[in-house]
PDB file of C-alpha atoms in Angstrom:
ATOM      1  CA  MET A   1    -128.243 170.040 112.678  1.00  0.00           C
ATOM      2  CA  VAL A   2    -130.039 170.451 109.552  1.00  0.00           C
ATOM      3  CA  ASN A   3    -133.110 167.649 109.737  1.00  0.00           C
ATOM      4  CA  ASP A   4    -132.256 165.953 106.371  1.00  0.00           C
ATOM      5  CA  LEU A   5    -128.380 165.281 107.217  1.00  0.00           C
ATOM      6  CA  LEU A   6    -128.526 161.525 107.377  1.00  0.00           C
ATOM      7  CA  VAL A   7    -124.868 161.218 108.425  1.00  0.00           C
ATOM      8  CA  TYR A   8    -123.100 163.971 110.751  1.00  0.00           C
ATOM      9  CA  VAL A   9    -119.289 164.316 111.220  1.00  0.00           C
ATOM     10  CA  ASP A  10    -117.337 166.738 112.768  1.00  0.00           C
ATOM     11  CA  GLN A  11    -114.150 167.384 113.655  1.00  0.00           C
ATOM     12  CA  VAL A  12    -113.343 163.403 114.073  1.00  0.00           C
ATOM     13  CA  SER A  13    -109.782 162.270 114.775  1.00  0.00           C
ATOM     14  CA  LYS A  14    -108.546 158.382 115.021  1.00  0.00           C
ATOM     15  CA  SER A  15    -105.157 157.106 115.280  1.00  0.00           C
ATOM     16  CA  PHE A  16    -103.985 153.498 115.708  1.00  0.00           C
ATOM     17  CA  GLY A  17    -100.442 154.185 117.713  1.00  0.00           C
ATOM     18  CA  ARG A  18     -98.108 156.605 115.699  1.00  0.00           C
ATOM     19  CA  ILE A  19    -100.191 156.139 112.391  1.00  0.00           C
ATOM     20  CA  GLN A  20    -103.405 159.190 112.012  1.00  0.00           C
ATOM     21  CA  ALA A  21    -105.959 157.539 110.709  1.00  0.00           C
ATOM     22  CA  LEU A  22    -108.390 160.835 110.653  1.00  0.00           C
ATOM     23  CA  THR A  23    -107.716 164.352 110.990  1.00  0.00           C
ATOM     24  CA  ASP A  24    -110.130 166.873 111.782  1.00  0.00           C
ATOM     25  CA  VAL A  25    -112.668 165.329 109.506  1.00  0.00           C
ATOM     26  CA  SER A  26    -115.770 167.179 108.907  1.00  0.00           C
ATOM     27  CA  LEU A  27    -118.582 166.007 106.655  1.00  0.00           C
ATOM     28  CA  ASP A  28    -122.167 165.658 106.299  1.00  0.00           C
ATOM     29  CA  ILE A  29    -124.686 163.343 103.901  1.00  0.00           C
ATOM     30  CA  GLY A  30    -127.863 163.592 102.912  1.00  0.00           C
ATOM     31  CA  PRO A  31    -130.350 161.560 100.839  1.00  0.00           C
ATOM     32  CA  GLY A  32    -129.393 160.085  97.680  1.00  0.00           C
ATOM     33  CA  VAL A  33    -125.981 158.627  96.584  1.00  0.00           C
ATOM     34  CA  THR A  34    -122.626 159.572  97.560  1.00  0.00           C
ATOM     35  CA  GLY A  35    -119.228 158.452  96.847  1.00  0.00           C
ATOM     36  CA  LEU A  36    -116.590 158.381  99.210  1.00  0.00           C
ATOM     37  CA  LEU A  37    -113.184 158.012  97.150  1.00  0.00           C
ATOM     38  CA  GLY A  38    -109.309 157.880  98.348  1.00  0.00           C
ATOM     39  CA  PRO A  39    -106.446 156.166  97.412  1.00  0.00           C
ATOM     40  CA  ASN A  40    -105.447 153.031 100.137  1.00  0.00           C
ATOM     41  CA  GLY A  41    -104.553 154.280 103.543  1.00  0.00           C
ATOM     42  CA  SER A  42    -106.562 157.272 103.116  1.00  0.00           C
ATOM     43  CA  GLY A  43    -108.980 156.571 105.906  1.00  0.00           C
ATOM     44  CA  LYS A  44    -112.120 155.629 104.210  1.00  0.00           C
ATOM     45  CA  SER A  45    -112.383 151.890 106.366  1.00  0.00           C
ATOM     46  CA  THR A  46    -112.030 153.602 109.419  1.00  0.00           C
ATOM     47  CA  LEU A  47    -114.407 156.688 108.534  1.00  0.00           C
ATOM     48  CA  ILE A  48    -116.803 153.291 107.635  1.00  0.00           C
ATOM     49  CA  LYS A  49    -115.989 151.671 110.873  1.00  0.00           C
ATOM     50  CA  ILE A  50    -116.677 154.485 113.099  1.00  0.00           C
ATOM     51  CA  LEU A  51    -120.383 155.644 111.479  1.00  0.00           C
ATOM     52  CA  LEU A  52    -120.870 151.857 112.227  1.00  0.00           C
ATOM     53  CA  GLY A  53    -119.567 151.999 115.682  1.00  0.00           C
ATOM     54  CA  LEU A  54    -117.170 149.242 115.247  1.00  0.00           C
ATOM     55  CA  LEU A  55    -114.585 151.908 116.316  1.00  0.00           C
ATOM     56  CA  GLN A  56    -114.438 154.728 118.442  1.00  0.00           C
ATOM     57  CA  SER A  57    -113.085 158.023 117.351  1.00  0.00           C
ATOM     58  CA  ASP A  58    -110.656 159.735 119.626  1.00  0.00           C
ATOM     59  CA  SER A  59    -112.103 163.013 119.266  1.00  0.00           C
ATOM     60  CA  GLY A  60    -114.768 164.987 117.573  1.00  0.00           C
ATOM     61  CA  GLU A  61    -118.676 164.264 117.199  1.00  0.00           C
ATOM     62  CA  THR A  62    -120.916 162.013 115.178  1.00  0.00           C
ATOM     63  CA  ARG A  63    -123.975 161.194 114.529  1.00  0.00           C
ATOM     64  CA  VAL A  64    -126.084 158.484 112.240  1.00  0.00           C
ATOM     65  CA  LEU A  65    -129.942 159.011 111.833  1.00  0.00           C
ATOM     66  CA  GLY A  66    -129.496 161.532 114.947  1.00  0.00           C
ATOM     67  CA  MET A  67    -127.799 158.860 117.368  1.00  0.00           C
ATOM     68  CA  ASP A  68    -124.228 158.456 118.514  1.00  0.00           C
ATOM     69  CA  PRO A  69    -122.150 155.444 117.404  1.00  0.00           C
ATOM     70  CA  ARG A  70    -120.122 155.745 120.940  1.00  0.00           C
ATOM     71  CA  ARG A  71    -123.546 154.810 122.832  1.00  0.00           C
ATOM     72  CA  GLN A  72    -125.944 153.775 120.142  1.00  0.00           C
ATOM     73  CA  ALA A  73    -124.398 151.370 117.808  1.00  0.00           C
ATOM     74  CA  ARG A  74    -126.549 148.643 117.981  1.00  0.00           C
ATOM     75  CA  ALA A  75    -129.882 150.651 117.400  1.00  0.00           C
ATOM     76  CA  ILE A  76    -127.716 152.655 114.449  1.00  0.00           C
ATOM     77  CA  ARG A  77    -127.202 148.927 113.013  1.00  0.00           C
ATOM     78  CA  THR A  78    -130.193 148.000 112.663  1.00  0.00           C
ATOM     79  CA  GLN A  79    -131.289 150.971 110.237  1.00  0.00           C
ATOM     80  CA  VAL A  80    -128.078 151.045 108.147  1.00  0.00           C
ATOM     81  CA  GLY A  81    -126.937 148.373 105.404  1.00  0.00           C
ATOM     82  CA  TYR A  82    -123.470 146.980 104.956  1.00  0.00           C
ATOM     83  CA  MET A  83    -121.877 145.397 102.025  1.00  0.00           C
ATOM     84  CA  PRO A  84    -118.601 145.045 102.550  1.00  0.00           C
ATOM     85  CA  GLU A  85    -115.660 144.542 100.075  1.00  0.00           C
ATOM     86  CA  ASP A  86    -114.381 140.970 101.629  1.00  0.00           C
ATOM     87  CA  ASP A  87    -116.738 137.857 101.361  1.00  0.00           C
ATOM     88  CA  CYS A  88    -118.212 137.258 104.662  1.00  0.00           C
ATOM     89  CA  TYR A  89    -120.683 134.037 104.626  1.00  0.00           C
ATOM     90  CA  ILE A  90    -121.292 130.602 106.423  1.00  0.00           C
ATOM     91  CA  GLU A  91    -119.870 127.652 104.633  1.00  0.00           C
ATOM     92  CA  ASN A  92    -122.237 124.706 103.403  1.00  0.00           C
ATOM     93  CA  VAL A  93    -125.170 127.362 103.871  1.00  0.00           C
ATOM     94  CA  GLU A  94    -127.537 127.839 100.719  1.00  0.00           C
ATOM     95  CA  ALA A  95    -127.700 131.567  99.785  1.00  0.00           C
ATOM     96  CA  VAL A  96    -131.472 132.058 100.329  1.00  0.00           C
ATOM     97  CA  GLU A  97    -130.511 130.982 104.290  1.00  0.00           C
ATOM     98  CA  MET A  98    -127.853 133.293 104.418  1.00  0.00           C
ATOM     99  CA  VAL A  99    -130.158 136.314 103.281  1.00  0.00           C
ATOM    100  CA  ARG A 100    -132.829 135.027 105.679  1.00  0.00           C
ATOM    101  CA  PHE A 101    -129.956 134.468 108.636  1.00  0.00           C
ATOM    102  CA  GLY A 102    -129.454 138.394 107.924  1.00  0.00           C
ATOM    103  CA  ALA A 103    -133.150 138.975 108.491  1.00  0.00           C
ATOM    104  CA  ARG A 104    -133.342 137.116 111.979  1.00  0.00           C
ATOM    105  CA  LEU A 105    -130.228 139.074 113.092  1.00  0.00           C
ATOM    106  CA  ASN A 106    -132.564 141.810 112.664  1.00  0.00           C
ATOM    107  CA  GLY A 107    -135.206 140.617 114.910  1.00  0.00           C
ATOM    108  CA  GLN A 108    -137.356 139.449 111.631  1.00  0.00           C
ATOM    109  CA  PRO A 109    -139.949 137.149 112.702  1.00  0.00           C
ATOM    110  CA  SER A 110    -138.886 133.157 110.709  1.00  0.00           C
ATOM    111  CA  LEU A 111    -141.380 133.162 108.534  1.00  0.00           C
ATOM    112  CA  GLU A 112    -141.234 136.932 107.449  1.00  0.00           C
ATOM    113  CA  SER A 113    -137.533 136.703 107.057  1.00  0.00           C
ATOM    114  CA  LEU A 114    -137.685 134.157 104.424  1.00  0.00           C
ATOM    115  CA  ARG A 115    -140.358 135.812 102.696  1.00  0.00           C
ATOM    116  CA  ARG A 116    -138.332 138.882 103.051  1.00  0.00           C
ATOM    117  CA  ALA A 117    -134.989 136.843 101.656  1.00  0.00           C
ATOM    118  CA  HIS A 118    -136.738 135.498  98.641  1.00  0.00           C
ATOM    119  CA  GLU A 119    -138.337 139.239  97.719  1.00  0.00           C
ATOM    120  CA  ILE A 120    -134.829 140.894  98.267  1.00  0.00           C
ATOM    121  CA  LEU A 121    -132.727 138.532  96.187  1.00  0.00           C
ATOM    122  CA  ASP A 122    -135.733 138.800  93.524  1.00  0.00           C
ATOM    123  CA  PHE A 123    -134.619 142.406  93.539  1.00  0.00           C
ATOM    124  CA  CYS A 124    -131.140 141.397  93.299  1.00  0.00           C
ATOM    125  CA  GLY A 125    -131.140 139.196  90.188  1.00  0.00           C
ATOM    126  CA  VAL A 126    -130.730 135.752  92.033  1.00  0.00           C
ATOM    127  CA  HIS A 127    -133.308 133.162  91.075  1.00  0.00           C
ATOM    128  CA  GLU A 128    -132.549 129.537  91.051  1.00  0.00           C
ATOM    129  CA  GLU A 129    -128.931 129.683  92.144  1.00  0.00           C
ATOM    130  CA  ARG A 130    -130.472 130.786  95.613  1.00  0.00           C
ATOM    131  CA  TYR A 131    -130.767 127.227  96.641  1.00  0.00           C
ATOM    132  CA  ARG A 132    -127.140 126.194  95.765  1.00  0.00           C
ATOM    133  CA  LEU A 133    -124.686 126.338  98.506  1.00  0.00           C
ATOM    134  CA  ILE A 134    -123.139 129.847  98.519  1.00  0.00           C
ATOM    135  CA  ASP A 135    -119.533 128.366  98.446  1.00  0.00           C
ATOM    136  CA  THR A 136    -120.072 127.341  94.852  1.00  0.00           C
ATOM    137  CA  PHE A 137    -120.646 130.977  93.661  1.00  0.00           C
ATOM    138  CA  SER A 138    -118.095 132.705  91.286  1.00  0.00           C
ATOM    139  CA  THR A 139    -117.498 136.304  92.874  1.00  0.00           C
ATOM    140  CA  GLY A 140    -120.155 138.223  91.117  1.00  0.00           C
ATOM    141  CA  MET A 141    -122.935 136.143  92.423  1.00  0.00           C
ATOM    142  CA  ARG A 142    -121.478 136.497  96.119  1.00  0.00           C
ATOM    143  CA  GLN A 143    -121.638 140.243  95.422  1.00  0.00           C
ATOM    144  CA  LYS A 144    -125.163 139.799  94.543  1.00  0.00           C
ATOM    145  CA  VAL A 145    -126.147 137.850  97.651  1.00  0.00           C
ATOM    146  CA  LYS A 146    -124.169 140.163  99.726  1.00  0.00           C
ATOM    147  CA  PHE A 147    -126.215 143.148  98.288  1.00  0.00           C
ATOM    148  CA  ALA A 148    -129.086 141.083  99.245  1.00  0.00           C
ATOM    149  CA  GLN A 149    -127.955 140.544 103.014  1.00  0.00           C
ATOM    150  CA  ALA A 150    -127.418 144.541 103.228  1.00  0.00           C
ATOM    151  CA  ILE A 151    -130.895 145.624 102.212  1.00  0.00           C
ATOM    152  CA  VAL A 152    -133.058 142.565 103.768  1.00  0.00           C
ATOM    153  CA  HIS A 153    -134.251 144.734 106.603  1.00  0.00           C
ATOM    154  CA  ASP A 154    -134.835 147.824 104.621  1.00  0.00           C
ATOM    155  CA  PRO A 155    -132.433 150.174 106.052  1.00  0.00           C
ATOM    156  CA  LYS A 156    -132.536 154.165 105.808  1.00  0.00           C
ATOM    157  CA  ILE A 157    -128.782 154.110 105.070  1.00  0.00           C
ATOM    158  CA  LEU A 158    -126.667 151.792 102.963  1.00  0.00           C
ATOM    159  CA  ILE A 159    -122.854 151.552 102.966  1.00  0.00           C
ATOM    160  CA  MET A 160    -121.218 150.002 100.102  1.00  0.00           C
ATOM    161  CA  ASP A 161    -117.457 149.025  99.731  1.00  0.00           C
ATOM    162  CA  GLU A 162    -116.524 148.171  96.131  1.00  0.00           C
ATOM    163  CA  PRO A 163    -119.960 147.030  95.490  1.00  0.00           C
ATOM    164  CA  THR A 164    -118.932 146.334  91.806  1.00  0.00           C
ATOM    165  CA  SER A 165    -115.993 144.333  92.355  1.00  0.00           C
ATOM    166  CA  GLY A 166    -115.753 140.787  90.308  1.00  0.00           C
ATOM    167  CA  LEU A 167    -118.658 141.945  88.294  1.00  0.00           C
ATOM    168  CA  ASP A 168    -118.886 141.732  84.187  1.00  0.00           C
ATOM    169  CA  PRO A 169    -119.596 144.904  82.824  1.00  0.00           C
ATOM    170  CA  GLU A 170    -122.918 144.325  82.157  1.00  0.00           C
ATOM    171  CA  GLU A 171    -123.875 143.165  85.509  1.00  0.00           C
ATOM    172  CA  ARG A 172    -121.850 146.151  86.858  1.00  0.00           C
ATOM    173  CA  GLN A 173    -124.554 148.226  85.072  1.00  0.00           C
ATOM    174  CA  ILE A 174    -127.371 146.785  86.619  1.00  0.00           C
ATOM    175  CA  MET A 175    -125.860 146.903  89.908  1.00  0.00           C
ATOM    176  CA  LEU A 176    -125.500 150.734  89.359  1.00  0.00           C
ATOM    177  CA  ARG A 177    -129.269 150.638  88.342  1.00  0.00           C
ATOM    178  CA  ARG A 178    -130.060 148.932  91.186  1.00  0.00           C
ATOM    179  CA  ILE A 179    -128.133 151.485  94.060  1.00  0.00           C
ATOM    180  CA  ARG A 180    -129.944 154.157  91.956  1.00  0.00           C
ATOM    181  CA  ASN A 181    -133.331 152.843  92.275  1.00  0.00           C
ATOM    182  CA  LEU A 182    -132.542 152.284  96.179  1.00  0.00           C
ATOM    183  CA  ALA A 183    -131.999 156.261  96.059  1.00  0.00           C
ATOM    184  CA  ASP A 184    -134.562 157.703  93.966  1.00  0.00           C
ATOM    185  CA  ARG A 185    -137.554 154.995  94.917  1.00  0.00           C
ATOM    186  CA  ALA A 186    -136.892 153.941  98.215  1.00  0.00           C
ATOM    187  CA  GLY A 187    -135.549 157.083  99.281  1.00  0.00           C
ATOM    188  CA  LYS A 188    -132.190 155.924 100.827  1.00  0.00           C
ATOM    189  CA  ALA A 189    -129.000 156.950 101.682  1.00  0.00           C
ATOM    190  CA  VAL A 190    -126.474 155.028  99.560  1.00  0.00           C
ATOM    191  CA  ILE A 191    -122.956 155.694 100.381  1.00  0.00           C
ATOM    192  CA  ILE A 192    -120.208 154.054  98.158  1.00  0.00           C
ATOM    193  CA  SER A 193    -116.679 153.513  98.880  1.00  0.00           C
ATOM    194  CA  THR A 194    -115.054 152.700  95.762  1.00  0.00           C
ATOM    195  CA  HIS A 195    -111.960 152.633  93.300  1.00  0.00           C
ATOM    196  CA  ILE A 196    -113.613 153.038  90.032  1.00  0.00           C
ATOM    197  CA  LEU A 197    -114.238 156.456  89.011  1.00  0.00           C
ATOM    198  CA  PRO A 198    -116.498 155.809  86.167  1.00  0.00           C
ATOM    199  CA  ASP A 199    -118.890 154.170  88.548  1.00  0.00           C
ATOM    200  CA  VAL A 200    -118.969 157.149  91.044  1.00  0.00           C
ATOM    201  CA  GLU A 201    -119.546 159.518  87.776  1.00  0.00           C
ATOM    202  CA  SER A 202    -122.451 157.397  86.394  1.00  0.00           C
ATOM    203  CA  VAL A 203    -124.468 156.941  89.578  1.00  0.00           C
ATOM    204  CA  CYS A 204    -123.578 159.605  92.411  1.00  0.00           C
ATOM    205  CA  ASP A 205    -124.810 163.036  93.363  1.00  0.00           C
ATOM    206  CA  GLN A 206    -122.240 163.691  95.971  1.00  0.00           C
ATOM    207  CA  VAL A 207    -118.879 163.278  95.935  1.00  0.00           C
ATOM    208  CA  LEU A 208    -115.935 163.268  99.209  1.00  0.00           C
ATOM    209  CA  ILE A 209    -112.573 162.396  98.514  1.00  0.00           C
ATOM    210  CA  LEU A 210    -110.164 161.598 101.316  1.00  0.00           C
ATOM    211  CA  SER A 211    -106.638 161.403 101.219  1.00  0.00           C
ATOM    212  CA  GLN A 212    -103.788 160.918 104.317  1.00  0.00           C
ATOM    213  CA  GLY A 213    -106.805 160.820 106.650  1.00  0.00           C
ATOM    214  CA  ARG A 214    -108.231 164.668 105.699  1.00  0.00           C
ATOM    215  CA  LEU A 215    -111.215 165.514 103.743  1.00  0.00           C
ATOM    216  CA  GLN A 216    -109.678 166.781 100.594  1.00  0.00           C
ATOM    217  CA  LEU A 217    -112.907 167.891  98.651  1.00  0.00           C
ATOM    218  CA  SER A 218    -116.148 167.734  98.860  1.00  0.00           C
ATOM    219  CA  GLY A 219    -119.679 168.338  96.829  1.00  0.00           C
ATOM    220  CA  SER A 220    -122.311 167.722  94.161  1.00  0.00           C
ATOM    221  CA  LEU A 221    -120.804 165.497  91.555  1.00  0.00           C
ATOM    222  CA  GLU A 222    -121.699 168.333  88.900  1.00  0.00           C
ATOM    223  CA  GLU A 223    -120.078 171.221  90.562  1.00  0.00           C
ATOM    224  CA  LEU A 224    -116.864 169.395  91.042  1.00  0.00           C
ATOM    225  CA  THR A 225    -116.637 168.479  87.287  1.00  0.00           C
ATOM    226  CA  THR A 226    -117.659 172.001  85.750  1.00  0.00           C
ATOM    227  CA  THR A 227    -114.797 174.105  86.986  1.00  0.00           C
ATOM    228  CA  ALA A 228    -113.211 174.006  84.132  1.00  0.00           C
ATOM    229  CA  PRO A 229    -112.583 177.507  82.414  1.00  0.00           C
ATOM    230  CA  GLU A 230    -113.579 176.594  78.932  1.00  0.00           C
ATOM    231  CA  LEU A 231    -116.464 177.130  76.775  1.00  0.00           C
ATOM    232  CA  TYR A 232    -116.979 174.970  73.828  1.00  0.00           C
ATOM    233  CA  LEU A 233    -118.690 176.606  70.875  1.00  0.00           C
ATOM    234  CA  LYS A 234    -120.367 175.451  67.922  1.00  0.00           C
ATOM    235  CA  VAL A 235    -121.655 177.525  65.332  1.00  0.00           C
ATOM    236  CA  VAL A 236    -124.016 178.208  62.142  1.00  0.00           C
ATOM    237  CA  GLY A 237    -121.767 179.980  59.466  1.00  0.00           C
ATOM    238  CA  SER A 238    -117.733 180.142  59.970  1.00  0.00           C
ATOM    239  CA  ALA A 239    -116.169 179.053  62.652  1.00  0.00           C
ATOM    240  CA  GLU A 240    -112.743 180.237  60.953  1.00  0.00           C
ATOM    241  CA  GLU A 241    -114.127 183.676  60.560  1.00  0.00           C
ATOM    242  CA  LEU A 242    -115.307 183.722  64.137  1.00  0.00           C
ATOM    243  CA  VAL A 243    -111.998 182.310  65.586  1.00  0.00           C
ATOM    244  CA  GLU A 244    -110.099 185.381  64.109  1.00  0.00           C
ATOM    245  CA  THR A 245    -112.719 188.010  65.219  1.00  0.00           C
ATOM    246  CA  MET A 246    -112.356 186.688  68.656  1.00  0.00           C
ATOM    247  CA  MET A 247    -108.865 187.042  68.775  1.00  0.00           C
ATOM    248  CA  ARG A 248    -109.194 190.754  67.671  1.00  0.00           C
ATOM    249  CA  GLN A 249    -111.137 190.904  70.630  1.00  0.00           C
ATOM    250  CA  GLY A 250    -108.090 189.650  72.848  1.00  0.00           C
ATOM    251  CA  LEU A 251    -109.922 186.615  73.763  1.00  0.00           C
ATOM    252  CA  GLN A 252    -107.735 183.424  74.098  1.00  0.00           C
ATOM    253  CA  VAL A 253    -109.400 180.917  71.467  1.00  0.00           C
ATOM    254  CA  GLU A 254    -108.865 178.189  69.320  1.00  0.00           C
ATOM    255  CA  LEU A 255    -110.412 176.118  66.664  1.00  0.00           C
ATOM    256  CA  ALA A 256    -110.605 172.523  67.875  1.00  0.00           C
ATOM    257  CA  ASP A 257    -111.882 169.268  65.720  1.00  0.00           C
ATOM    258  CA  ARG A 258    -115.017 169.212  64.233  1.00  0.00           C
ATOM    259  CA  GLY A 259    -115.477 172.803  63.883  1.00  0.00           C
ATOM    260  CA  THR A 260    -115.874 173.470  67.292  1.00  0.00           C
ATOM    261  CA  ILE A 261    -114.241 176.569  69.103  1.00  0.00           C
ATOM    262  CA  LYS A 262    -112.829 176.625  72.358  1.00  0.00           C
ATOM    263  CA  VAL A 263    -112.586 179.798  74.174  1.00  0.00           C
ATOM    264  CA  GLN A 264    -110.475 180.711  77.648  1.00  0.00           C
ATOM    265  CA  HIS A 265    -113.625 181.702  79.469  1.00  0.00           C
ATOM    266  CA  SER A 266    -112.740 184.944  81.594  1.00  0.00           C
ATOM    267  CA  GLY A 267    -116.455 185.741  82.325  1.00  0.00           C
ATOM    268  CA  ASP A 268    -116.908 188.114  79.506  1.00  0.00           C
ATOM    269  CA  VAL A 269    -119.812 186.207  77.294  1.00  0.00           C
ATOM    270  CA  ALA A 270    -120.882 189.413  76.362  1.00  0.00           C
ATOM    271  CA  ALA A 271    -117.532 189.564  74.188  1.00  0.00           C
ATOM    272  CA  ILE A 272    -118.098 186.251  72.416  1.00  0.00           C
ATOM    273  CA  TRP A 273    -121.415 187.186  71.524  1.00  0.00           C
ATOM    274  CA  ALA A 274    -120.481 190.667  70.119  1.00  0.00           C
ATOM    275  CA  SER A 275    -117.726 188.939  68.316  1.00  0.00           C
ATOM    276  CA  ALA A 276    -120.281 186.347  66.681  1.00  0.00           C
ATOM    277  CA  SER A 277    -122.355 189.580  65.267  1.00  0.00           C
ATOM    278  CA  GLU A 278    -119.582 191.335  64.011  1.00  0.00           C
ATOM    279  CA  ALA A 279    -118.313 187.880  61.811  1.00  0.00           C
ATOM    280  CA  GLY A 280    -121.952 187.079  60.889  1.00  0.00           C
ATOM    281  CA  VAL A 281    -121.640 183.837  62.307  1.00  0.00           C
ATOM    282  CA  ARG A 282    -124.852 182.257  64.709  1.00  0.00           C
ATOM    283  CA  ILE A 283    -123.873 180.642  67.934  1.00  0.00           C
ATOM    284  CA  ARG A 284    -125.767 177.261  68.071  1.00  0.00           C
ATOM    285  CA  SER A 285    -124.159 175.949  71.325  1.00  0.00           C
ATOM    286  CA  MET A 286    -122.319 177.410  74.398  1.00  0.00           C
ATOM    287  CA  VAL A 287    -121.652 174.745  76.788  1.00  0.00           C
ATOM    288  CA  PRO A 288    -118.781 174.795  80.043  1.00  0.00           C
ATOM    289  CA  ALA A 289    -115.870 172.372  79.377  1.00  0.00           C
ATOM    290  CA  ARG A 290    -116.360 169.661  82.208  1.00  0.00           C
ATOM    291  CA  ASN A 291    -113.334 168.269  84.198  1.00  0.00           C
ATOM    292  CA  THR A 292    -113.312 164.394  84.521  1.00  0.00           C
ATOM    293  CA  LEU A 293    -113.685 162.830  87.942  1.00  0.00           C
ATOM    294  CA  GLU A 294    -110.446 161.606  87.483  1.00  0.00           C
ATOM    295  CA  GLN A 295    -108.608 164.804  86.913  1.00  0.00           C
ATOM    296  CA  VAL A 296    -110.576 165.844  90.267  1.00  0.00           C
ATOM    297  CA  PHE A 297    -109.586 163.213  92.307  1.00  0.00           C
ATOM    298  CA  ILE A 298    -105.784 163.587  91.212  1.00  0.00           C
ATOM    299  CA  GLU A 299    -105.503 167.412  91.856  1.00  0.00           C
ATOM    300  CA  ALA A 300    -107.462 166.664  95.169  1.00  0.00           C
ATOM    301  CA  VAL A 301    -105.499 163.645  96.275  1.00  0.00           C
ATOM    302  CA  SER A 302    -101.851 165.591  95.406  1.00  0.00           C
ATOM    303  CA  GLY A 303    -102.334 168.062  97.775  1.00  0.00           C
ATOM    304  CA  ASP A 304    -102.947 171.154  95.432  1.00  0.00           C
ATOM    305  CA  SER A 305    -107.052 171.323  96.238  1.00  0.00           C
ATOM    306  CA  HIS A 306    -108.044 172.703  99.561  1.00  0.00           C
ATOM    307  CA  ALA A 307    -111.401 171.177 101.074  1.00  0.00           C
ATOM    308  CA  HIS A 308    -114.563 173.236 100.695  1.00  0.00           C
ATOM    309  CA  SER A 309    -118.197 171.999 100.768  1.00  0.00           C
TER     310      SER A 309
END
């Protein structure tokens, strides 16, 4: 197993009676931000619970920070932060005491846990409201407190379930920046389980797509979204002249909006340059088309895609 792999899952299956929740799932997660995607019932929650040691798989091997969740669940949870989708707070308790309680559960001394709670609430953008009862908070404010609880013990891995749920657009962007900050500056591995694909596109390095209990697709976000077989050209000179020349060369090409030329990319870049030279046109830029994550996701969950990494 590679040293920088923080999560390692090999051929893991899990069923509940007749329902097969996970089937032969194999994946690994290293540093950075990983998006865990899939429709409802795809197995995301089951996988998370197995990683945390809250469920045991029927077969296969799982390692989190080199530890086995079957036998070392408590040790794993001291080094993993979890931000659940659903609210989980004690009524009639101030926000700062709720976060402090999280630190105490992880063995921090009383005074240190209070200091740490204030420090983390500052980072999460909870100010004077920290002295209010958490019951009185808006959904967005409760999200911030859940975030603070998840990181108050300085975990090496952070698992977040729908972290931007209930946040307004500005707060959503701030939350995503904080997540990126934890990965880049604090060196944490962050796993985000979410339905909001633009969040994944803006913050994730890696993507895992589950559907019907199977891993359908995995890879870097850049790899998965640069598979479109087209090139877009911008030129200095007559775009129309270049299009005609390329057509004579047998290239599939069309003139898109604003003078952009769209070429079906068959790997023959030399023919494009030759056409430009013949047409007396200078190519200013040549960039591959990008699939949106939404296109990749729909294709993966429709069963047209095969798992790869």
